[in-house]
mmCIF file of C-alpha atoms in Angstrom:
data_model
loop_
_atom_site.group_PDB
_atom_site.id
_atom_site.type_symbol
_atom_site.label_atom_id
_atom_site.label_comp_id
_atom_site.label_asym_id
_atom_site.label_seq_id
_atom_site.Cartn_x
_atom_site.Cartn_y
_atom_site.Cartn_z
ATOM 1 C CA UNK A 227 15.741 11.155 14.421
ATOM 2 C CA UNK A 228 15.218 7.329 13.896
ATOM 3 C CA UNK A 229 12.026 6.923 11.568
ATOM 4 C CA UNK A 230 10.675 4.608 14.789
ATOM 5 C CA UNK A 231 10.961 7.274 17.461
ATOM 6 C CA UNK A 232 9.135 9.702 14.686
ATOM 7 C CA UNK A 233 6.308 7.058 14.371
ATOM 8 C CA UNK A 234 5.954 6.851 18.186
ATOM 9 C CA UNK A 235 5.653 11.105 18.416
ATOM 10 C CA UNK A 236 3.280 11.341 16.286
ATOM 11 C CA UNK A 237 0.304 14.217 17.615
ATOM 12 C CA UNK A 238 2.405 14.248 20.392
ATOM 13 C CA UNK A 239 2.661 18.024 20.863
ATOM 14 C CA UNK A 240 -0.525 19.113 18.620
ATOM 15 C CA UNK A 241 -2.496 20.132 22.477
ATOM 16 C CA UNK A 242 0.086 22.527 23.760
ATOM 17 C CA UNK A 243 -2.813 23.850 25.680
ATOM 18 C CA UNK A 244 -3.304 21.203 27.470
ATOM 19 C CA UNK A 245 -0.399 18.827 27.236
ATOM 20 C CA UNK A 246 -2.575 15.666 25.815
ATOM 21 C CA UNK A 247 0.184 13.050 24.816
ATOM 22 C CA UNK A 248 -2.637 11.255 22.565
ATOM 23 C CA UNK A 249 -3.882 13.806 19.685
ATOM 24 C CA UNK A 250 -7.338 14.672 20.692
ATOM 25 C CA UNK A 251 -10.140 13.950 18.255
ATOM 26 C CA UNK A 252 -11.833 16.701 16.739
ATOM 27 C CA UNK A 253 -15.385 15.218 15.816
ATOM 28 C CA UNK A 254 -16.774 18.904 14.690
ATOM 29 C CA UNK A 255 -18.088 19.411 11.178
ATOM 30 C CA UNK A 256 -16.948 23.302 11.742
ATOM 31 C CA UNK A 257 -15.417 25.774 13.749
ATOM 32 C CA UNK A 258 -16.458 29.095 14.933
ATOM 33 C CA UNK A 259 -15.130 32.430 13.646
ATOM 34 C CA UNK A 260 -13.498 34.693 15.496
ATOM 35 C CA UNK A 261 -14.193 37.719 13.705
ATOM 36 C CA UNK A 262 -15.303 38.754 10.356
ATOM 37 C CA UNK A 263 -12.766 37.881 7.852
ATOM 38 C CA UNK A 264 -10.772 35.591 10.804
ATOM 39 C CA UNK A 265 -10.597 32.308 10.587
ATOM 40 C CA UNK A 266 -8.535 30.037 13.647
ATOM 41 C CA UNK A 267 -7.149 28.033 10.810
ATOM 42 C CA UNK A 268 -9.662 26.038 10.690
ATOM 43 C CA UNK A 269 -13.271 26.400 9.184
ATOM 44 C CA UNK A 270 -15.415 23.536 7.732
ATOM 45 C CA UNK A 271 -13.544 19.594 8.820
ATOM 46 C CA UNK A 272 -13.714 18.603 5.138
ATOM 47 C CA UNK A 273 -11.291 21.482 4.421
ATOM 48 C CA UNK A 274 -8.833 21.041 7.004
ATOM 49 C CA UNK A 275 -9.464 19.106 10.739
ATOM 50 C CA UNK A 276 -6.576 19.069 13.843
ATOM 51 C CA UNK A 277 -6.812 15.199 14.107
ATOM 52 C CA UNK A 278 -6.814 14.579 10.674
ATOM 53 C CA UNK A 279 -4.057 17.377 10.169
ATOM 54 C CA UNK A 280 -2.203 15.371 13.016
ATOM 55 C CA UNK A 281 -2.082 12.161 10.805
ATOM 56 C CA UNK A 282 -1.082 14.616 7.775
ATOM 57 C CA UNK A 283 1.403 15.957 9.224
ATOM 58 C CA UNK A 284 3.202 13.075 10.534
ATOM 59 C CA UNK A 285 3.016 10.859 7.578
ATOM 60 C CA UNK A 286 4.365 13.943 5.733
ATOM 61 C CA UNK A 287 7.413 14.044 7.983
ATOM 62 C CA UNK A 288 7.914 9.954 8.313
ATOM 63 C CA UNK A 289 8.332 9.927 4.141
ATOM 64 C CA UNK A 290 10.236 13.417 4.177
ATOM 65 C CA UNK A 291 7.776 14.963 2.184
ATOM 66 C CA UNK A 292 6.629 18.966 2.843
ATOM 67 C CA UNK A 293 2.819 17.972 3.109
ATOM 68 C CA UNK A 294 0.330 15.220 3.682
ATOM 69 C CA UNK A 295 -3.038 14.017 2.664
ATOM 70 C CA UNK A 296 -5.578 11.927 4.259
ATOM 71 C CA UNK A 297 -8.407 10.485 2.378
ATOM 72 C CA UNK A 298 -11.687 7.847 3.175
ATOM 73 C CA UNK A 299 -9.611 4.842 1.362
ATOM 74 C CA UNK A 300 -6.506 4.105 -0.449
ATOM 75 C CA UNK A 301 -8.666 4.292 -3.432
ATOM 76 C CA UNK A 302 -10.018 7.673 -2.879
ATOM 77 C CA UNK A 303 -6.212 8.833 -3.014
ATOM 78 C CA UNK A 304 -5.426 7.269 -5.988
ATOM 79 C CA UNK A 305 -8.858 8.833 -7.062
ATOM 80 C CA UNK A 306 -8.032 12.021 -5.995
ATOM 81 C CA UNK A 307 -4.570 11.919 -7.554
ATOM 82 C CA UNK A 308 -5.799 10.978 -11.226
ATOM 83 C CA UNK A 309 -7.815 14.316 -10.949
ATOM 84 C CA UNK A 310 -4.482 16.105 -11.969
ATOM 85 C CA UNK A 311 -4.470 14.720 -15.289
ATOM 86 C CA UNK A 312 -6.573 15.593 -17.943
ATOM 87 C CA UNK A 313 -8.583 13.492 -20.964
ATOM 88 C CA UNK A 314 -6.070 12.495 -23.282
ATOM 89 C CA UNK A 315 -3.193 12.113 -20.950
ATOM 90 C CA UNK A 316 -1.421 8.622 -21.197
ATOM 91 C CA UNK A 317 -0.151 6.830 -17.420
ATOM 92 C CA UNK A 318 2.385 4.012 -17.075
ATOM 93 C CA UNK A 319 1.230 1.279 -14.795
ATOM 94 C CA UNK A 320 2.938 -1.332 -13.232
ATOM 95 C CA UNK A 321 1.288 -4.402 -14.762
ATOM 96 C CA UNK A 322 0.767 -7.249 -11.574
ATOM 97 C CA UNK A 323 -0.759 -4.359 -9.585
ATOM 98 C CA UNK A 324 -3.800 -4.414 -7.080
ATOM 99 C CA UNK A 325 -6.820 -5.574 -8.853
ATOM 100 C CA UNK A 326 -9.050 -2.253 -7.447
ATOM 101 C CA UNK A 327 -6.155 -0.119 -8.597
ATOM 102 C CA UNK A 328 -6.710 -1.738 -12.260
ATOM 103 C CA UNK A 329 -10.936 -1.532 -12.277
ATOM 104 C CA UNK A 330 -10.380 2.321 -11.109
ATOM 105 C CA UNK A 331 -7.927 2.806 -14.036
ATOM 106 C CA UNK A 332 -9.614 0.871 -16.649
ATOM 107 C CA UNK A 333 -13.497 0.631 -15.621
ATOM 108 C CA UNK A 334 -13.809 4.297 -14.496
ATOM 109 C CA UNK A 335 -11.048 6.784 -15.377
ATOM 110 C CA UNK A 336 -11.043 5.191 -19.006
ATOM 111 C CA UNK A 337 -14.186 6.164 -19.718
ATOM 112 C CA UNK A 338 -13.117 10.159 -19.148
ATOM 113 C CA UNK A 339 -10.138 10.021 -21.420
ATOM 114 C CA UNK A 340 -7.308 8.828 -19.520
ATOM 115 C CA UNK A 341 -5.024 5.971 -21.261
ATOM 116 C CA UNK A 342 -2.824 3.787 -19.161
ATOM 117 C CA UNK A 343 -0.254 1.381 -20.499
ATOM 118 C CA UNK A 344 0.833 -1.898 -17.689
ATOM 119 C CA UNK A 345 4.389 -3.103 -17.793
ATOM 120 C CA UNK A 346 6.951 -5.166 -15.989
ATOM 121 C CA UNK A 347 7.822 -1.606 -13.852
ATOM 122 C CA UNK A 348 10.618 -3.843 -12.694
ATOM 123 C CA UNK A 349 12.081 -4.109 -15.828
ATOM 124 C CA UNK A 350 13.271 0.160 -16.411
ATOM 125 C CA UNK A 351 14.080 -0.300 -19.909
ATOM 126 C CA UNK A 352 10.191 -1.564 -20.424
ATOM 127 C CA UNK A 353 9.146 1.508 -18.513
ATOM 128 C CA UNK A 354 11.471 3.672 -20.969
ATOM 129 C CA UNK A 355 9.984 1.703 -24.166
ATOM 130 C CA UNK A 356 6.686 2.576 -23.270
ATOM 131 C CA UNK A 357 6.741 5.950 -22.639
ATOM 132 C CA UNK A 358 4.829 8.084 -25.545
ATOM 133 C CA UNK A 359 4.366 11.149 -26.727
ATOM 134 C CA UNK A 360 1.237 12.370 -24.105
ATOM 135 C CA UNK A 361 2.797 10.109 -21.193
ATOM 136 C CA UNK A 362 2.600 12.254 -18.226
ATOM 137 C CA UNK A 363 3.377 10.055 -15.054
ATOM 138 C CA UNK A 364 4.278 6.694 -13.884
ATOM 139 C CA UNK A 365 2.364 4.937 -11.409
ATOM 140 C CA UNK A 366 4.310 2.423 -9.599
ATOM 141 C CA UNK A 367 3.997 -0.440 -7.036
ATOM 142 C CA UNK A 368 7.108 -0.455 -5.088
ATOM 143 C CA UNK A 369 6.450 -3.975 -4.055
ATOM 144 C CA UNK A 370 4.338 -5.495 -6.136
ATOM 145 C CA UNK A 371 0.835 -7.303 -5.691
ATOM 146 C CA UNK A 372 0.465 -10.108 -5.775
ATOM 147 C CA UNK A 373 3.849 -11.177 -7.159
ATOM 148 C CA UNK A 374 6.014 -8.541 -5.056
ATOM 149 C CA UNK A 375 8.206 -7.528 -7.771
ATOM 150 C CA UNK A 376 11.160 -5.045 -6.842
ATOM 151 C CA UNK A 377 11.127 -1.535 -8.665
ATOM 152 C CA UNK A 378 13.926 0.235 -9.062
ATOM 153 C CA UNK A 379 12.960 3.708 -7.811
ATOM 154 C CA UNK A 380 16.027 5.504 -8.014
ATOM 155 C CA UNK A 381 16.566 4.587 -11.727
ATOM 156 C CA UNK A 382 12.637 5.080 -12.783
ATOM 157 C CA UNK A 383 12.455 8.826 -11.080
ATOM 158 C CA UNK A 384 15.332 9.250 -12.608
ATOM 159 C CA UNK A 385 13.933 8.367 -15.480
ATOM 160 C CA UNK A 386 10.667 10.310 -14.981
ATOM 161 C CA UNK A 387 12.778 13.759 -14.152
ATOM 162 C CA UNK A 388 14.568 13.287 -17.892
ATOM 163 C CA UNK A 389 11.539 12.959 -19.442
ATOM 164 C CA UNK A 390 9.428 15.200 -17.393
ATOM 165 C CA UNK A 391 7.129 12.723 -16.012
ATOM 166 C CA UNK A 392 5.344 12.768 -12.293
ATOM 167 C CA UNK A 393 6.676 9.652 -10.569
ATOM 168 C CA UNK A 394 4.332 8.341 -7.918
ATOM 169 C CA UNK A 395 4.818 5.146 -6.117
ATOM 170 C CA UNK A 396 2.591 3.139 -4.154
ATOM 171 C CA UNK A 397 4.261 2.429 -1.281
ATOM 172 C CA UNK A 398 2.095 0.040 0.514
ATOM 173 C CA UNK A 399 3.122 -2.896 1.180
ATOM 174 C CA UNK A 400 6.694 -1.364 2.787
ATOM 175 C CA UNK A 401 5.801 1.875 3.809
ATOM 176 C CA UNK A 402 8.315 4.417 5.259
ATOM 177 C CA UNK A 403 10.061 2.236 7.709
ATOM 178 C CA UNK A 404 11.190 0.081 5.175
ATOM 179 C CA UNK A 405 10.950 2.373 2.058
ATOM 180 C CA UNK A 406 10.986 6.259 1.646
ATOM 181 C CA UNK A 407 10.390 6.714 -2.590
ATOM 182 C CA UNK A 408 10.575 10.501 -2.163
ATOM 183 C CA UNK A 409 14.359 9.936 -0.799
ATOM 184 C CA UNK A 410 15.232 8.093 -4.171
ATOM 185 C CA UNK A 411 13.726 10.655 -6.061
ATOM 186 C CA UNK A 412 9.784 9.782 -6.733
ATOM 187 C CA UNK A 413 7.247 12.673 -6.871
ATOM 188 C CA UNK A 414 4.370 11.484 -4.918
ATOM 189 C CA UNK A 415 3.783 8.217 -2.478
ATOM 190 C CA UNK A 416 0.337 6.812 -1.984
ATOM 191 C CA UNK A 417 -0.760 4.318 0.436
ATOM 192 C CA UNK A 418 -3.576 2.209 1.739
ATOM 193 C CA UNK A 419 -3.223 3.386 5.228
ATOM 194 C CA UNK A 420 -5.844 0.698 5.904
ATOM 195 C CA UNK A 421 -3.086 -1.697 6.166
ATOM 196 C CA UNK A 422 0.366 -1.444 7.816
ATOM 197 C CA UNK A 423 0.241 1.934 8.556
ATOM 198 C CA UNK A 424 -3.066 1.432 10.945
ATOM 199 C CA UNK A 425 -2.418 -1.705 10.901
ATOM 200 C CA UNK A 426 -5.080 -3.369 12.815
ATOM 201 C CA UNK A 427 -7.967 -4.237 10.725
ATOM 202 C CA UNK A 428 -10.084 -1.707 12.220
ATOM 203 C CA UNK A 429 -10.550 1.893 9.868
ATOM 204 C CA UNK A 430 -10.163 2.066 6.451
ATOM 205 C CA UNK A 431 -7.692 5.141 4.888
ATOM 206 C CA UNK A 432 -5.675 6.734 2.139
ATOM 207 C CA UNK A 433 -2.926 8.525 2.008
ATOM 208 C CA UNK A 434 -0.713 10.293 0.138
ATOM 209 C CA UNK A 435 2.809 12.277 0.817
ATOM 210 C CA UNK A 436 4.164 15.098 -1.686
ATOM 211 C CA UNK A 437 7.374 16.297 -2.209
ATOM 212 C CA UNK A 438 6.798 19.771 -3.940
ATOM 213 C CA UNK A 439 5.005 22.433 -2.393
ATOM 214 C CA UNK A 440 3.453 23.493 -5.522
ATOM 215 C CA UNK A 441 2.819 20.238 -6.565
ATOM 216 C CA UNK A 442 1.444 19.626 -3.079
ATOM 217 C CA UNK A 443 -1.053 23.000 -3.578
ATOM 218 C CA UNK A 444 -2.403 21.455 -6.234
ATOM 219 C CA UNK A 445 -3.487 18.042 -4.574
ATOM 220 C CA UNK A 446 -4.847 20.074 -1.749
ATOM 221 C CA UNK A 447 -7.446 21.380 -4.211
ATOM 222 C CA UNK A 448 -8.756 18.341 -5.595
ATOM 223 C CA UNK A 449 -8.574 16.976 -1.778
ATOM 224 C CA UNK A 450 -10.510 19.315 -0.742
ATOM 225 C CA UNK A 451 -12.804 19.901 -3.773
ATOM 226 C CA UNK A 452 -13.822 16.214 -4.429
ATOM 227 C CA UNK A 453 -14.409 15.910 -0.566
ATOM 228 C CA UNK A 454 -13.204 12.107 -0.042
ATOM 229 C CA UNK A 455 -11.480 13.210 3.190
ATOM 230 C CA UNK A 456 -10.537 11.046 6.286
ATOM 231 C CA UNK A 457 -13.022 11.570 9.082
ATOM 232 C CA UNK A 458 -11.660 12.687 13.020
ATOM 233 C CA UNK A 459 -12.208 9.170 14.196
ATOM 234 C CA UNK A 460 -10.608 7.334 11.863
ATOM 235 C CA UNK A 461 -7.889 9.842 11.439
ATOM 236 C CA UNK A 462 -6.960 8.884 15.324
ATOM 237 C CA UNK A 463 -7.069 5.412 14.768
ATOM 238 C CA UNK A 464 -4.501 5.543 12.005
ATOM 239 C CA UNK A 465 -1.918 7.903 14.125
ATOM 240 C CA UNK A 466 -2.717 4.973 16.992
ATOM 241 C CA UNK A 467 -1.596 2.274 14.707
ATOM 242 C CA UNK A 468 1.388 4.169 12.844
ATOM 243 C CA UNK A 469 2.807 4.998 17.099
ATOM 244 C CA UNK A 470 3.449 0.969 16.781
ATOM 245 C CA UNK A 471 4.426 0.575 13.119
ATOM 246 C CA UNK A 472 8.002 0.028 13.733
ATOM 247 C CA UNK A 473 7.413 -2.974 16.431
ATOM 248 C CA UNK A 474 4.851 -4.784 13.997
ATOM 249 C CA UNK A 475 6.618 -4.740 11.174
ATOM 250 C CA UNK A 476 10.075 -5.627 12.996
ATOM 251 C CA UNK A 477 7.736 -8.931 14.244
ATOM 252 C CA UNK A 478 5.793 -9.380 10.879
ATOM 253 C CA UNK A 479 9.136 -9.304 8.859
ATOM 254 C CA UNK A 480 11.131 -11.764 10.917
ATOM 255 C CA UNK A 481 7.675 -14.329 11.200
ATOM 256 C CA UNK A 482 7.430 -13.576 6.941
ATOM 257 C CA UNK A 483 11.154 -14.419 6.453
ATOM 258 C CA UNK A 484 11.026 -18.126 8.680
ATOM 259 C CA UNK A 485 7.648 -18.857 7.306
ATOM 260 C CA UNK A 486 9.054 -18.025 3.379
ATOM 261 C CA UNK A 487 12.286 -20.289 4.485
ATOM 262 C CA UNK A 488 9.620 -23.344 5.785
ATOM 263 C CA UNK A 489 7.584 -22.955 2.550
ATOM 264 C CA UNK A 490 10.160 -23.547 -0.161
ATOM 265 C CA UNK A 491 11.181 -26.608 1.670
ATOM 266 C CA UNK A 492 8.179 -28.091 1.492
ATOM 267 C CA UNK A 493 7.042 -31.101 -0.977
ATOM 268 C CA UNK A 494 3.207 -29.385 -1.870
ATOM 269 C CA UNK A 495 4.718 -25.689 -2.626
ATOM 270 C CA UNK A 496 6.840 -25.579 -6.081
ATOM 271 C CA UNK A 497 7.338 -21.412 -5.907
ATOM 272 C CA UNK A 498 7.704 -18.732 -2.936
ATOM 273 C CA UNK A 499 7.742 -15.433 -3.795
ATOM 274 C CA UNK A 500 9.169 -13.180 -0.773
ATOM 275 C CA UNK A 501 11.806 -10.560 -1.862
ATOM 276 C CA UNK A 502 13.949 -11.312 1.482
ATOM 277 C CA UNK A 503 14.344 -15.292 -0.074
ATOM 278 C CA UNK A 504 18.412 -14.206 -1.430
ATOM 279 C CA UNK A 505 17.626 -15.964 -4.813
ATOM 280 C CA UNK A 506 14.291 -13.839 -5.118
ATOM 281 C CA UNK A 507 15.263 -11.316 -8.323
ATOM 282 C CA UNK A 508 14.814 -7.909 -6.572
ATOM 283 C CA UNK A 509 16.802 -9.406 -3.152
ATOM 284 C CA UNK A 510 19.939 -7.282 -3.358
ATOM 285 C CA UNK A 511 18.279 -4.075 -4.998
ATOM 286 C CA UNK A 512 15.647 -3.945 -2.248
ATOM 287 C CA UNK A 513 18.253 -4.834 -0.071
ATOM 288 C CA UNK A 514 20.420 -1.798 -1.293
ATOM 289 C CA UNK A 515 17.325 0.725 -1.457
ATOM 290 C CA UNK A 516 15.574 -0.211 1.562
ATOM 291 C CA UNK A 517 15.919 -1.145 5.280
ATOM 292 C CA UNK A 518 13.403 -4.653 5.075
ATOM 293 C CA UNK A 519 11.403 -6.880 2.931
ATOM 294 C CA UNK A 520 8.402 -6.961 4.451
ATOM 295 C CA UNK A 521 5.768 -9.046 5.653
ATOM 296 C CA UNK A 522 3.813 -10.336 2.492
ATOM 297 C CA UNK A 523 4.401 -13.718 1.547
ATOM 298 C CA UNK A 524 3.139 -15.328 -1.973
ATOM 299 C CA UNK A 525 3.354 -18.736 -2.892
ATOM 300 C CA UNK A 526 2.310 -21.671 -5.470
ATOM 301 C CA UNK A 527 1.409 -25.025 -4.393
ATOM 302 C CA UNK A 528 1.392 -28.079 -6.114
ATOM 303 C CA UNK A 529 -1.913 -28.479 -7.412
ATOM 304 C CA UNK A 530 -5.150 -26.395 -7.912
ATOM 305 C CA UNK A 531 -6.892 -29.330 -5.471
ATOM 306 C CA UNK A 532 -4.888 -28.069 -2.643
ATOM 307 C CA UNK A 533 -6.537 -24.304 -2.437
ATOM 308 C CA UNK A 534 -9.554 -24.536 -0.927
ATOM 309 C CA UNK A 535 -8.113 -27.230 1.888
ATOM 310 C CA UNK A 536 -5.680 -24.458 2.741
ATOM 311 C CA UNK A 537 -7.889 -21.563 2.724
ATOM 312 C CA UNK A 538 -10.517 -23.029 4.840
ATOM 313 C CA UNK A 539 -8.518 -25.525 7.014
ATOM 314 C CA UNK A 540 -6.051 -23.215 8.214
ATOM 315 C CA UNK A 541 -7.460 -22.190 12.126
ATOM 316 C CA UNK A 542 -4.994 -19.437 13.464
ATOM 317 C CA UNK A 543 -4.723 -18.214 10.100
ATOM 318 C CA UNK A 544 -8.081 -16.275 8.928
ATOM 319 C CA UNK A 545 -9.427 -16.651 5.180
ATOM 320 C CA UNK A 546 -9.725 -13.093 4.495
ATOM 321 C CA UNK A 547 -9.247 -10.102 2.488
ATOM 322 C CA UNK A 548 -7.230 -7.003 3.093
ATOM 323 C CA UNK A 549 -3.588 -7.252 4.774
ATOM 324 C CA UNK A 550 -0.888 -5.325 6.618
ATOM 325 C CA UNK A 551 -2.825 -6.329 10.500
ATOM 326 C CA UNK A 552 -1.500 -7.877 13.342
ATOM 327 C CA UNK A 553 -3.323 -10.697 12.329
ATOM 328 C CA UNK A 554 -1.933 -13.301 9.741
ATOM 329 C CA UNK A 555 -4.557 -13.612 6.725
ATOM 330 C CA UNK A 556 -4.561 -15.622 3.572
ATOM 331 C CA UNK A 557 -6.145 -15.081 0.369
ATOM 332 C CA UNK A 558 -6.689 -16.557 -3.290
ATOM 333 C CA UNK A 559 -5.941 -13.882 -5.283
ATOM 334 C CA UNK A 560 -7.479 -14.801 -8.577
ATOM 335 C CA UNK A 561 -10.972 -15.158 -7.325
ATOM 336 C CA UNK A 562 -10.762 -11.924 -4.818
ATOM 337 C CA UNK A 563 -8.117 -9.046 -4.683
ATOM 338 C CA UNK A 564 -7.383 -9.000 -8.496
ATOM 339 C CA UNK A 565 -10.856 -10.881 -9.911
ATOM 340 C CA UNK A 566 -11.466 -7.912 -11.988
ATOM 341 C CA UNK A 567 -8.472 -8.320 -14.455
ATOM 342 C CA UNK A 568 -9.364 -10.594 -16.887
ATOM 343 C CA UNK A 569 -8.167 -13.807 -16.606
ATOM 344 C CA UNK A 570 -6.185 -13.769 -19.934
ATOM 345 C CA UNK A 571 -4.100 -11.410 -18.353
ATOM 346 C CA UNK A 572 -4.010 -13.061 -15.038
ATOM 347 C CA UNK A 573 -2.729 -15.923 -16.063
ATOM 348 C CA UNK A 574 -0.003 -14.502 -18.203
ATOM 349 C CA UNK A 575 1.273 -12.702 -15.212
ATOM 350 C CA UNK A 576 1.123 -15.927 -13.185
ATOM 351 C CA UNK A 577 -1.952 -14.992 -10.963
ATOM 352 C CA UNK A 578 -2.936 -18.494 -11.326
ATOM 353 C CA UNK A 579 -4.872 -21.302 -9.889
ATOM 354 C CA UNK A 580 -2.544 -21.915 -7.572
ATOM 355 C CA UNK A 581 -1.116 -18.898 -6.178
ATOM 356 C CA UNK A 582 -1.880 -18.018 -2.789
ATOM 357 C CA UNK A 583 -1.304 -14.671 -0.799
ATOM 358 C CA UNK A 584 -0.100 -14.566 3.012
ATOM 359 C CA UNK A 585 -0.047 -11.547 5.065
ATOM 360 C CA UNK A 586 2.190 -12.423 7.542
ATOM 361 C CA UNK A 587 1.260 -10.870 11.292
ATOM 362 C CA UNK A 588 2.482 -10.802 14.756
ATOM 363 C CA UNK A 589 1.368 -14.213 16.583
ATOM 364 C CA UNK A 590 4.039 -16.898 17.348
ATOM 365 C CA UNK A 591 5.773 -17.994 14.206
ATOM 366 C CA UNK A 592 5.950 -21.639 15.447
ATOM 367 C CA UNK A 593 2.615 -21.499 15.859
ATOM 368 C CA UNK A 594 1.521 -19.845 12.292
ATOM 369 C CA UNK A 595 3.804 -22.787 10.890
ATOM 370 C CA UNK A 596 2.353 -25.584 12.993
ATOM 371 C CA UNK A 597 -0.898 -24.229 11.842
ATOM 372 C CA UNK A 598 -0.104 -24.321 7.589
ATOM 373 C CA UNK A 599 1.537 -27.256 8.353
ATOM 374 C CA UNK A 600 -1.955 -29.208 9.538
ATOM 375 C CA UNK A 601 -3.455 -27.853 6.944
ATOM 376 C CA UNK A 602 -1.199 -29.503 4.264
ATOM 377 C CA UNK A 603 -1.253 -32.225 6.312
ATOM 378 C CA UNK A 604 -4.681 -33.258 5.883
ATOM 379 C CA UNK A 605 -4.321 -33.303 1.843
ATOM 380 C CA UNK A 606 -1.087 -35.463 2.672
ATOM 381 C CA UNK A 607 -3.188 -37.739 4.295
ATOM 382 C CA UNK A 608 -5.441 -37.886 1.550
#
């Protein structure tokens, strides 16, 4: 079955009983016994809930993994998944990663032992070079952030299964209608379901797809045991927004690709980074491994002087974090999504001054054009 009709039948048939075609939420923090030593299936919500096994279940089956995980934030499952390695164990990282993902590796797990290494992940002979002795996983952005650099997953979980490494991919900013990393061989996939996969600005989630049943067991326990679960409510309003995920992303992608064609034709931009550009590096692998390029957009403009004009002149377009809505947002990503890398090592992988993020959404394109366009307008003017 087409991953879209799978999207849209998602908690379709979880109330046989009574036939619901929306998953009903279960906002109970436990469930009655039926007998000493029974159990329905179900006891206490933070070890197991039907809504939030609903979501589980379906974003198991939409990456073709045996078992799903649903957690309070896309950090919590990266959290939760660092709790299966131990002090002393050494992680590859992409290096132009989410700046949250980088103050959880380096500000918090560091302190307990845990040594990560960032490379160019889209480079897999850097990967192989810095793989050592007590390397035990890679940890890779399938699409970059900010830059929205292409991995090759096929070649680095091949990679990983030679040298016996856990491959797990964050899968973000494509997510299984345009990507599936367990297909191309990857371990685990982790997302911030806060973004496309609800994709309406309105709940914050995590969460993560495994491959291996044993593997899976053994994120169930530290799910379960650490406690950072998805609650019933927001667990429905994920499986809401993933029932549309094919339709916004079909609209986001076509708006990001006519928007990414209008920006690197004009005189105050002097770089566009959008993997669906066909002189953008990882064009023809993503091209070759997926079904899309998404929706994120990030581009340079001329001069550090035209920032703030854009970010706060822009009127259809909202100056905001977070991305992946139906609404288009931009955002300066040295100053908020990746402030806590330290700007040495921003600016040597060209998260500069001048480099702007757009999260493309779902209004008229003409319109989120017309709208940039004023805005660079006014420091034409000028």
């Amino acid at each position: 079955m087409n991953i879209a009709s799978q999207a849209a039948q998602i908690g379709l048939d979880w109330d046989t009983r009574t036939g619901a075609v929306t998953v009903p939420i279960y906002q109970t923090a436990t469930f009655r016994h039926p007998g000493l030593g029974q159990s329905t299936g179900y006891d206490y919500s933070r070890s197991g809930n039907p809504t939030r096994q609903a979501l589980e279940d379906g974003i198991a089956k939409l990456d073709g993994g045996c078992r799903g995980f649903a957690y309070a934030s896309g950090m919590a499952a990266i959290t939760s998944l660092l709790f299966l390695f131990s002090h002393g164990d050494h992680i590859i990282v992409t290096e132009d990663l989410y700046g949250g993902t980088y103050r959880l590796f380096e500000k918090i797990f560091n302190q307990y032992g845990l040594e990560f290494t960032y490379v160019d992940t889209s480079d897999t002979s850097a990967v192989t070079s810095a793989i050592q002795p007590n390397t035990k996983a890679l940890f890779v952005e399938s699409l970059t952030n900010p830059l929205l650099k292409v991995a090759d997953i096929s070649a680095l979980s091949a990679l990983c299964r030679e040298k016996g490494l856990l491959c797990i991919v964050d899968n973000t900013f494509l997510t299984p209608y345009l990507l599936r990393p367990l297909d191309l061989g990857a371990d685990i996939t982790v997302y911030s379901g806060t973004k496309y996969l609800a994709g309406h600005n309105d709940t914050v989630c995590g969460l993560v797809v495994v491959k291996d049943p044993e593997l899976a067991e053994k994120v169930y326990f530290h799910q379960n045991g650490a406690g950072a679960v998805l609650g019933p409510q927001d667990s429905w309003l994920a499986i809401r927004g993933i029932k549309t995920l094919s339709v916004r992303l079909d609209r986001q992608q076509e708006n990001a690709q006519t928007i990414a064609e209008w920006l690197t034709r004009h005189p105050l931009v002097r770089k566009v980074y959008y993997p669906g550009l066909p002189g953008h590096p990882g064009h023809e692998l993503l091209k070759a491994q997926g079904s899309g390029f998404g929706a994120m957009i990030s581009f340079e403009v001329a001069d550090p002087s035209l920032v703030e004009p854009l970010l706060l002149r822009t009127g259809l377009i909202s100056f905001a974090e977070s991305l992946g809505g139906v609404e288009t947002l931009i955002t300066f990503p040295e100053v908020q999504t990746h402030a806590d890398i330290e700007p040495e090592k921003r600016e040597k992988l060209g998260i500069n001054k001048v480099l702007l993020r757009l999260s493309v959404g779902i209004e008229n394109v003409d319109d989120l054009i017309a709208d940039l366009d004023q805005a660079f307008a006014i420091e034409e003017a000028a």
